[in-house]
Every structure is written in structure tokens, then in C-alpha cells.
């Protein structure tokens, strides 16, 4: 049997899906052919590659997203599943366009037009309530799109504005929440990170958001954000505060001001 | 006690039991994270993409049909999430060896070295070849499921796997050869005595 024939059978051989006869033929070839048998060895060695473990904070981030998603859903009109499905496909398409400044301006105009339209409908005789509910929901989803698009802008001031926008709603959309948590951890600008922390802390009563915010302390590099997070720890009387502060204090290369703040916070706790 | 199949859990999620998704998250978080991290070499991005996958599961849960293998369905979502991400943010840097996860100490030094070489060889493969090997070897998808996922014939999947494996073998060989040469050079350099004074000005 030649290598070309083996090539057809090898993938099934590797998964043990050959008939006894085919299996025997492949084994006979492997004994003679160094290249093919090496491929089998490489395949087996692949199982030795280490399994990467995700950050333990991922679970809290998922819980926060789930909770926010459920909270968002309970505000949606009943029986609107089909509508929401269509709306989400539609919103996904416009999302790319929205990222341009022109798109943002156009959305501003669109929001105004919808406001006028909604006003006229409200003033008109017997407005159908389902339409109105759908309109409100559409408005909410547009706000969410504006925030998400602004958080991804190149300019820090646009991202700052995006964070400010996110504070206009009482309820946090799960996608916005996830984007804000990401901003808090990874945004290049300290100002934007601080603003994200401020926006998120408004929702600190939700246990999962609370946890996700405080979990970010260990990863923060900026002293300003670290200090703000330490203050939050105290303000919220977090049950794990002592533990978190101790962990932070042991971090190498900790800024002296932050170290002082940690010591101060620990003395307050005691 | 037997664990509830993924498909049953997903049907519960579809019918409104959102908290059941937590069980699926626990089952799939690490495999999905590894799928992304071994493909992109970027931990942060991989974590973001895993979250995106679960958000999409919630958003599109109504499109899940009974009888669909959950594993295949979730990897379809995972592939789309990655494709959408790179459409929006084209990758700017190629994978660097230092971005690879650390190799944990194993029983023998030789095995550890082989694992390191294999990781580097895998990263040298073109993305589509790396992806197909990850899907069948690490994510344990059946060839039929991969065919549906990639939108190609079953025989094409077999051919692609074999070619990817061939390339991996060649890349591994080259790297192993390079390492041996370096070792030989280092050994030779050590054995050469310092040059005598008569050669110096």
C-alpha cells in the first residue's frame, strides 16, 4: 500500500473508525514508512499540549452578563420574541456603520426623528400600545448601540462620552455591562477607566457586578484606579475586603501611594 | 447519577431557564477558551470571545432546534464570533512565541522540549490548518460535525486533516533540527579554547 492510499485512511485510523482489515493494512504500512508513522506519533503527542486555564474572574463576568440580560428581558414587552429577533439582526448590521462619527451624528438625528414621531403618535387618537412598547424598546436598543460604538472609538474623549452615555439608563444592558467591565480593565486611558468605574459602581448593588468590579483590583496597573477601587472596597463594606487588600499589598512593584492607601484602608477595617 | 446531556440543558435555556446556562458555561468555558487561545495566542481576546459566545447563545437561543448536537452548534457560534471580531479588528501582529502559554513541568525534560516544539510548530501552521487540528483533536468534534461547520464534504475534511498533519510534522521536524544544530554549535563553542596572544595586535 502506498502513502497516497494511506492518506485517505489515516484520519479515520486516528479516530479508530476503520474496519479490521483496513486497520491491519494501515499498520502494515506504518511499520515500513517513517513519514506516515511520524504523523501518527505527532497526532498522539498533540494530546500532551497543556490546557490553558481561563481567568477565574471569567465566571463572575459571565454571571454579571446573565443577570443583566435577565433584568433587561423583564423590561421587554410580552410576546415580542420575533420582533426582538429581527431587531437584533438589524442592529448587528448597522453596528459597523455606527462606528464612524458620521454614523453617530446620523443616529442623533434619527433619535430626534423617532422622538417627534413617538410624540405625534402619543398625541394621536388611541395609539396601539404594542407599537409604543416596541418603540420604547427600539429606543433603548439604539442607546445601547450608541454606547457600544462609542466605547470602541480610537479617541479617548469619544470613549469617555460613551461611558457617560451608559449612565443614562437605570438598567444596564448585558452587552454594555460587559463592554464597561472590559473598559475598566483594559482601556489605555486612565480617565476612561475611572469613568467606567464610576458608571459601574452605580450598579454595585447587583452582587455579580459588585464582584466583577472588585475582582478587577488585582489586575489594575494605574495607581489612580487602584486607589478608587480601594475606596469602593471600604464604602461597600465588602466581606472579602481584608483578604483583597492583603493580596494587593503583596503585589510586587506596588506604587508607594497605593501601598499607603492599602495600609490606611486596612487600619480602617480593624 | 448521570449528568444531564448538553442538549437537554440547552432546551431548558431556550425555554427560559437562563440560569441553566451556567452549567453549560462550566462545561464549555475551558474548551472554548483553549480553542481561541491556541488559535490566536491572545488570552484577553480569548476570554472576551468566550463571553461573546455565551451572550450569543442567550440572544439566539430560540434558533436552537431539538436534536442538534450542542457541541457542534456552540462551535458554529464560536467560529462566527471570531470571524466577526477579526472583520472588525483585523489582526495586526503575527503570533509570537512569547505569547504562548507556559509549558508546565512534565516528567522528563525531553518531553517538555517536545511539547514546546510542538506548540511552536502548531503556531507556524496557516490558521485554517491549525483550526481543523484543534477542532478534531482538542474539541473532539466528529468529522461529520466539522464538515457541517466548515461547509464542506466529509472527504474534504479528511484530506484537510491529513494535510494539516503533514505540515505539522514538517514544521516540527524543522524546529527540532534547528534546536539540535544550536545545541551542537553551543557545544562546539564551549570546546574551542580561547585564542592565543600571538593572534592579537
Coordinates of C-alpha atoms in Angstrom, one line a residue:
Chain A
X1 CA 0.0 0.0 0.0
X2 CA 1.3 3.5 -0.9
X3 CA 1.3 6.7 1.1
X4 CA -1.4 8.2 -1.2
X5 CA -3.8 5.3 -0.2
X6 CA -2.9 5.7 3.5
X7 CA -3.6 9.4 3.3
X8 CA -7.3 8.6 2.6
X9 CA -7.4 6.2 5.5
X10 CA -5.2 7.9 8.1
X11 CA -7.7 10.3 9.5
X12 CA -10.2 7.5 10.2
X13 CA -7.4 5.3 11.5
X14 CA -6.5 8.0 14.1
X15 CA -10.1 8.0 15.3
X16 CA -10.3 4.2 15.3
X17 CA -13.0 4.1 12.7
X18 CA -11.5 1.6 10.2
X19 CA -12.6 -1.9 9.6
X20 CA -10.3 -4.6 11.0
X21 CA -8.9 -5.3 7.5
X22 CA -8.2 -1.6 6.7
X23 CA -6.7 -1.2 10.2
X24 CA -4.3 -4.0 9.6
X25 CA -3.3 -2.6 6.2
X26 CA -2.5 0.8 7.7
X27 CA -0.5 -0.7 10.5
X28 CA 1.5 -2.8 8.0
X29 CA 2.3 0.4 6.0
X30 CA 3.2 2.3 9.2
X31 CA 5.8 -0.3 10.0
X32 CA 7.6 0.4 6.8
X33 CA 7.0 4.2 6.3
X34 CA 8.8 6.6 8.6
X35 CA 6.9 9.7 7.4
X36 CA 3.5 8.3 7.9
X37 CA 4.3 6.7 11.2
X38 CA 5.7 10.0 12.4
X39 CA 2.5 11.7 11.6
X40 CA 0.7 9.2 13.9
X41 CA 3.3 10.0 16.6
X42 CA 2.7 13.8 16.2
X43 CA -1.1 13.3 16.4
X44 CA -0.7 11.4 19.7
X45 CA 1.8 14.0 21.0
X46 CA -0.8 16.7 20.4
X47 CA -2.6 15.4 23.5
X48 CA 0.4 16.4 25.6
X49 CA -0.1 20.1 24.9
X50 CA -1.1 21.9 28.1
X51 CA -4.7 23.0 28.8
X52 CA -4.8 26.8 29.3
X53 CA -6.9 27.8 32.3
X54 CA -9.1 30.9 31.9
X55 CA -9.0 33.7 34.4
X56 CA -11.1 32.8 37.5
X57 CA -12.9 36.2 37.2
X58 CA -14.5 34.9 33.9
X59 CA -17.2 33.1 35.9
X60 CA -18.2 36.3 37.7
X61 CA -18.2 38.2 34.4
X62 CA -20.5 35.6 32.9
X63 CA -22.8 35.8 36.0
X64 CA -23.0 39.6 35.7
X65 CA -23.8 39.3 32.0
X66 CA -26.5 36.7 32.7
X67 CA -28.1 38.7 35.5
X68 CA -28.1 41.9 33.4
X69 CA -29.5 40.1 30.5
X70 CA -32.4 38.7 32.6
X71 CA -33.0 42.1 34.1
X72 CA -33.1 43.6 30.6
X73 CA -35.5 40.9 29.4
X74 CA -38.0 41.5 32.1
X75 CA -38.4 45.1 30.8
X76 CA -39.2 43.9 27.3
X77 CA -42.9 43.7 26.1
X78 CA -44.5 40.3 26.3
X79 CA -44.7 38.2 23.1
X80 CA -42.1 40.3 21.4
X81 CA -39.7 37.4 20.7
X82 CA -40.0 37.6 16.9
X83 CA -39.7 41.3 16.9
X84 CA -36.6 41.2 19.1
X85 CA -35.0 38.6 16.8
X86 CA -35.5 40.8 13.8
X87 CA -34.3 43.8 15.7
X88 CA -31.1 42.1 16.8
X89 CA -30.2 41.1 13.3
X90 CA -30.9 44.6 12.1
X91 CA -28.9 46.2 14.9
X92 CA -26.0 44.0 14.2
X93 CA -25.9 45.2 10.6
X94 CA -25.9 48.9 11.5
X95 CA -23.4 48.4 14.2
X96 CA -20.4 48.6 11.7
X97 CA -21.8 51.8 10.2
X98 CA -22.3 53.3 13.6
X99 CA -18.7 53.3 14.4
X100 CA -18.0 56.3 12.2
X101 CA -18.5 59.8 13.5
X102 CA -20.9 60.5 10.6
X103 CA -22.9 57.4 11.7
X104 CA -23.1 58.7 15.3
X105 CA -24.4 62.1 14.0
X106 CA -26.9 60.4 11.8
X107 CA -28.2 58.4 14.7
X108 CA -28.6 61.5 16.7
X109 CA -30.8 62.9 14.0
X110 CA -32.7 59.5 13.8
X111 CA -33.3 59.6 17.5
X112 CA -34.7 63.0 17.3
X113 CA -37.0 62.0 14.4
X114 CA -38.2 59.0 16.4
X115 CA -38.9 61.2 19.3
X116 CA -41.0 63.5 17.2
X117 CA -42.8 60.6 15.6
X118 CA -43.5 59.0 19.0
X119 CA -44.7 62.3 20.3
X120 CA -47.1 62.6 17.3
X121 CA -48.4 59.1 17.9
X122 CA -48.9 59.7 21.6
X123 CA -50.9 62.8 20.7
X124 CA -53.0 61.0 18.1
X125 CA -56.2 59.1 18.9
X126 CA -56.0 55.7 20.5
X127 CA -52.3 54.8 20.0
X128 CA -51.8 51.0 19.8
X129 CA -49.9 50.1 23.0
X130 CA -47.9 47.3 21.4
X131 CA -46.4 49.8 18.9
X132 CA -45.5 52.1 21.7
X133 CA -43.8 49.4 23.7
X134 CA -41.9 48.3 20.6
X135 CA -40.9 51.9 20.0
X136 CA -39.6 52.3 23.6
X137 CA -37.6 49.1 23.3
X138 CA -36.2 50.2 20.0
X139 CA -35.1 53.5 21.6
X140 CA -33.4 51.5 24.4
X141 CA -31.6 49.3 21.9
X142 CA -30.4 52.4 20.0
X143 CA -29.0 53.9 23.1
X144 CA -27.2 50.7 23.7
X145 CA -25.7 50.7 20.2
X146 CA -24.5 54.3 20.6
X147 CA -22.7 53.4 23.9
X148 CA -21.1 50.3 22.4
X149 CA -19.9 52.1 19.3
X150 CA -18.5 55.0 21.3
X151 CA -16.6 52.7 23.7
X152 CA -14.8 51.3 20.7
X153 CA -13.7 54.7 19.2
X154 CA -10.0 55.5 18.8
X155 CA -10.2 58.8 20.7
X156 CA -10.3 58.7 24.5
X157 CA -12.7 61.6 24.7
X158 CA -15.2 59.7 22.5
X159 CA -14.9 56.6 24.8
X160 CA -15.4 58.9 27.8
X161 CA -18.6 60.2 26.2
X162 CA -19.6 56.6 25.6
X163 CA -19.2 55.8 29.3
X164 CA -21.2 58.9 30.2
X165 CA -24.0 57.7 27.9
X166 CA -24.2 54.4 29.6
X167 CA -25.2 56.1 32.9
X168 CA -28.4 57.5 31.3
X169 CA -30.2 54.2 31.8
X170 CA -31.2 52.8 35.2
X171 CA -30.9 49.2 33.8
X172 CA -27.6 48.1 32.3
X173 CA -27.8 46.1 29.2
X174 CA -25.6 42.9 29.4
X175 CA -23.6 43.9 26.4
X176 CA -23.0 47.4 27.7
X177 CA -22.1 45.9 31.1
X178 CA -19.6 43.5 29.6
X179 CA -18.1 46.4 27.5
X180 CA -17.8 48.6 30.6
X181 CA -16.1 45.9 32.6
X182 CA -13.6 45.4 29.7
X183 CA -13.0 49.2 29.6
X184 CA -12.4 49.2 33.3
X185 CA -9.7 46.6 33.0
X186 CA -8.1 47.3 29.7
X187 CA -8.7 50.8 28.4
X188 CA -5.5 52.6 27.5
X189 CA -6.6 55.8 29.2
X190 CA -6.8 56.1 33.0
X191 CA -9.5 58.8 32.7
X192 CA -11.8 56.4 30.7
X193 CA -11.1 53.6 33.2
X194 CA -12.0 55.9 36.1
X195 CA -15.2 57.0 34.4
X196 CA -16.1 53.3 33.7
X197 CA -15.6 52.5 37.3
X198 CA -17.9 55.4 38.3
X199 CA -20.5 54.2 35.8
X200 CA -20.3 50.6 37.0
X201 CA -20.3 51.4 40.7
X202 CA -23.9 52.7 40.3
X203 CA -24.9 49.1 39.8
X204 CA -22.8 47.8 42.6
X205 CA -25.9 46.5 44.4
X206 CA -26.1 43.7 41.9
X207 CA -23.9 41.1 43.6
X208 CA -22.3 39.9 40.3
X209 CA -21.4 43.4 39.2
X210 CA -20.1 44.2 42.7
X211 CA -17.8 41.1 42.5
X212 CA -16.6 41.8 38.9
X213 CA -15.6 45.3 39.8
X214 CA -13.7 44.3 42.9
X215 CA -12.1 41.4 41.1
X216 CA -10.5 43.9 38.6
X217 CA -8.4 45.4 41.5
X218 CA -5.8 42.7 41.3
X219 CA -5.2 43.5 37.6
X220 CA -5.2 47.2 37.7
X221 CA -1.9 48.9 36.9
X222 CA -2.9 52.5 37.3
X223 CA -2.4 53.9 40.9
X224 CA -5.4 56.3 40.5
X225 CA -7.8 53.4 39.6
X226 CA -6.3 51.2 42.3
X227 CA -7.0 54.0 44.9
X228 CA -10.5 54.5 43.7
X229 CA -11.1 50.7 43.9
X230 CA -9.7 50.6 47.5
X231 CA -12.1 53.4 48.5
X232 CA -15.0 51.4 47.0
X233 CA -14.0 48.4 49.0
X234 CA -14.4 50.4 52.2
X235 CA -17.5 52.1 51.1
X236 CA -19.3 48.9 50.1
X237 CA -18.0 47.1 53.3
X238 CA -17.1 44.2 51.1
X239 CA -16.9 41.0 53.2
X240 CA -13.6 40.0 51.5
X241 CA -12.1 43.4 51.8
X242 CA -9.3 42.4 54.2
X243 CA -8.4 39.5 52.0
X244 CA -8.3 41.6 48.8
X245 CA -6.3 44.3 50.5
X246 CA -3.8 41.8 51.7
X247 CA -3.4 40.2 48.3
X248 CA -2.9 43.7 46.8
X249 CA -0.3 44.6 49.4
X250 CA 1.8 41.6 48.4
X251 CA 1.8 42.6 44.8
X252 CA 5.3 43.3 43.6
X253 CA 6.2 46.9 42.4
X254 CA 3.1 48.4 44.1
X255 CA 3.1 52.1 43.9
X256 CA 4.1 53.7 47.3
X257 CA 1.0 55.9 47.3
X258 CA -1.2 52.9 46.7
X259 CA 0.7 51.0 49.4
X260 CA 0.0 53.8 51.8
X261 CA -3.7 53.7 50.9
X262 CA -3.9 50.0 51.4
X263 CA -2.4 50.4 54.9
X264 CA -4.8 53.2 55.7
X265 CA -7.7 51.1 54.4
X266 CA -6.6 48.1 56.5
X267 CA -6.4 50.2 59.6
X268 CA -9.9 51.5 58.9
X269 CA -11.2 47.9 58.7
X270 CA -9.7 46.9 62.0
Chain B
X1 CA -26.0 9.8 39.0
X2 CA -25.7 10.7 35.3
X3 CA -25.1 14.3 34.1
X4 CA -27.9 15.9 32.0
X5 CA -26.9 16.0 28.4
X6 CA -25.9 19.4 27.0
X7 CA -28.8 19.2 24.5
X8 CA -31.4 18.9 27.3
X9 CA -29.8 21.8 29.2
X10 CA -29.8 24.0 26.1
X11 CA -33.5 23.2 25.5
X12 CA -34.2 24.4 29.1
X13 CA -32.2 27.6 28.4
X14 CA -34.2 28.0 25.2
X15 CA -37.4 27.7 27.1
X16 CA -36.5 30.4 29.6
X17 CA -34.3 28.8 32.3
X18 CA -31.4 31.2 31.8
X19 CA -29.6 30.1 35.0
X20 CA -29.1 26.6 33.4
X21 CA -26.7 28.3 31.0
X22 CA -24.3 28.4 34.0
X23 CA -23.9 24.6 33.8
X24 CA -23.1 24.8 30.1
X25 CA -20.7 27.7 30.8
X26 CA -18.8 25.5 33.3
X27 CA -18.6 22.6 30.8
X28 CA -17.5 24.7 27.8
X29 CA -15.6 27.6 29.2
X30 CA -12.2 25.9 29.3
X31 CA -12.5 24.1 25.9
X32 CA -13.7 27.2 24.2
X33 CA -11.0 29.3 25.9
X34 CA -8.4 26.8 24.6
X35 CA -9.8 26.8 21.1
X36 CA -9.4 30.6 21.0
X37 CA -6.1 30.8 22.9
X38 CA -4.4 28.2 20.8
X39 CA -5.8 29.8 17.6
X40 CA -5.0 33.4 18.5
X41 CA -2.3 33.2 21.2
X42 CA -4.1 36.1 23.0
X43 CA -5.6 35.4 26.4
X44 CA -7.5 38.6 26.8
X45 CA -9.1 38.3 23.5
X46 CA -9.9 34.6 24.1
X47 CA -11.7 35.5 27.3
X48 CA -13.7 38.2 25.6
X49 CA -14.7 35.9 22.8
X50 CA -15.9 33.2 25.3
X51 CA -18.1 35.8 26.9
X52 CA -19.4 36.8 23.5
X53 CA -20.2 33.2 22.7
X54 CA -22.4 32.9 25.8
X55 CA -24.1 36.2 25.1
X56 CA -24.9 35.0 21.6
X57 CA -26.3 31.7 22.9
X58 CA -28.7 33.8 25.0
X59 CA -29.6 36.0 22.1
X60 CA -30.1 33.3 19.6
X61 CA -31.4 30.6 21.9
X62 CA -34.7 30.4 20.0
X63 CA -32.8 29.2 17.0
X64 CA -31.6 26.1 18.8
X65 CA -33.5 23.1 17.4
X66 CA -34.1 19.8 19.4
X67 CA -31.8 17.1 18.1
X68 CA -29.0 19.5 17.1
X69 CA -25.7 18.4 18.8
X70 CA -25.0 21.2 21.2
X71 CA -21.2 20.9 20.8
X72 CA -21.4 21.4 17.0
X73 CA -23.9 24.3 17.5
X74 CA -21.7 26.1 20.0
X75 CA -18.6 25.8 17.8
X76 CA -20.5 27.3 14.9
X77 CA -21.3 30.3 17.1
X78 CA -17.7 30.4 18.3
X79 CA -16.3 30.4 14.8
X80 CA -18.7 33.2 13.8
X81 CA -17.8 35.3 16.8
X82 CA -14.2 35.1 15.9
X83 CA -14.8 35.8 12.2
X84 CA -16.9 38.9 13.2
X85 CA -14.2 40.1 15.6
X86 CA -11.4 39.9 13.0
X87 CA -13.6 41.5 10.4
X88 CA -14.0 44.5 12.7
X89 CA -10.4 44.4 14.1
X90 CA -8.0 42.8 11.6
X91 CA -5.2 41.2 13.4
X92 CA -2.1 43.4 13.4
X93 CA 0.6 41.1 14.8
X94 CA 1.6 37.6 14.0
X95 CA 1.7 35.1 16.8
X96 CA 4.9 35.5 18.8
X97 CA 6.4 32.5 20.6
X98 CA 6.4 34.6 23.9
X99 CA 2.6 34.8 23.7
X100 CA 2.3 31.1 24.0
X101 CA 1.2 29.8 27.4
X102 CA 4.0 28.5 29.6
X103 CA 4.6 24.8 29.5
X104 CA 4.1 23.1 32.8
X105 CA 6.9 20.9 34.1
X106 CA 6.5 17.4 32.9
X107 CA 8.1 14.1 33.9
X108 CA 11.0 14.4 31.6
X109 CA 13.0 17.3 30.1
X110 CA 12.8 15.7 26.7
X111 CA 9.1 15.5 26.8
X112 CA 8.9 19.2 27.9
X113 CA 11.1 20.2 25.0
X114 CA 9.0 18.2 22.5
X115 CA 5.8 19.9 23.8
X116 CA 7.4 23.3 23.4
X117 CA 8.5 22.5 19.8
X118 CA 5.1 21.1 19.0
X119 CA 3.4 24.3 20.3
X120 CA 5.7 26.4 18.1
X121 CA 5.1 24.1 15.1
X122 CA 1.4 24.4 15.6
X123 CA 1.6 28.2 15.6
X124 CA 3.6 28.2 12.4
X125 CA 0.7 26.5 10.5
X126 CA -1.7 28.6 8.5
X127 CA -4.8 29.4 10.6
X128 CA -7.2 27.1 8.8
X129 CA -4.9 24.2 9.3
X130 CA -4.4 25.0 12.9
X131 CA -8.2 25.4 13.3
X132 CA -9.1 22.0 11.8
X133 CA -6.5 20.2 14.0
X134 CA -7.8 22.0 17.1
X135 CA -11.4 21.1 16.2
X136 CA -10.8 17.4 15.8
X137 CA -8.0 16.8 18.3
X138 CA -8.9 19.1 21.2
X139 CA -12.5 19.9 20.8
X140 CA -13.3 16.3 19.9
X141 CA -15.7 17.2 17.1
X142 CA -16.6 14.3 14.8
X143 CA -15.5 14.7 11.1
X144 CA -19.2 14.9 10.1
X145 CA -19.7 17.8 12.5
X146 CA -16.6 19.6 11.2
X147 CA -17.8 19.1 7.7
X148 CA -21.1 20.9 8.6
X149 CA -19.1 23.6 10.5
X150 CA -16.8 24.3 7.6
X151 CA -19.4 23.8 4.9
X152 CA -17.5 21.2 3.0
X153 CA -17.7 17.5 2.1
X154 CA -16.7 14.8 4.6
X155 CA -13.9 13.6 2.3
X156 CA -12.6 17.2 2.1
X157 CA -12.3 17.2 5.9
X158 CA -10.3 14.0 5.9
X159 CA -7.9 15.5 3.2
X160 CA -7.6 18.7 5.1
X161 CA -6.8 17.0 8.4
X162 CA -4.2 14.8 6.7
X163 CA -2.5 17.9 5.0
X164 CA -2.5 19.8 8.3
X165 CA -0.9 16.9 10.0
X166 CA 1.7 16.6 7.2
X167 CA 2.6 20.3 7.6
X168 CA 2.7 20.0 11.3
X169 CA 5.2 17.1 11.0
X170 CA 7.4 19.1 8.7
X171 CA 7.3 22.2 10.9
X172 CA 8.1 20.1 13.9
X173 CA 11.0 18.4 12.1
X174 CA 12.5 21.7 11.0
X175 CA 12.2 23.2 14.5
X176 CA 13.7 20.0 16.1
X177 CA 16.5 20.1 13.6
X178 CA 17.2 23.8 14.3
X179 CA 17.3 23.1 18.0
X180 CA 19.8 20.3 17.6
X181 CA 22.0 22.4 15.4
X182 CA 22.0 25.2 18.0
X183 CA 22.9 22.7 20.7
X184 CA 25.7 21.3 18.6
X185 CA 27.1 24.8 17.9
X186 CA 26.9 25.7 21.6
X187 CA 28.8 22.5 22.5
X188 CA 31.4 23.2 19.8
X189 CA 31.9 26.8 21.0
X190 CA 32.5 25.6 24.6
X191 CA 35.1 23.1 23.5
X192 CA 37.2 25.6 21.5
X193 CA 39.9 27.0 23.7
X194 CA 40.4 30.8 23.8
X195 CA 42.6 32.2 21.0
X196 CA 46.3 32.6 21.9
X197 CA 48.0 36.0 22.3
X198 CA 50.0 35.8 19.1
X199 CA 46.9 36.4 17.1
X200 CA 46.2 39.6 18.9
X201 CA 47.6 43.0 17.9

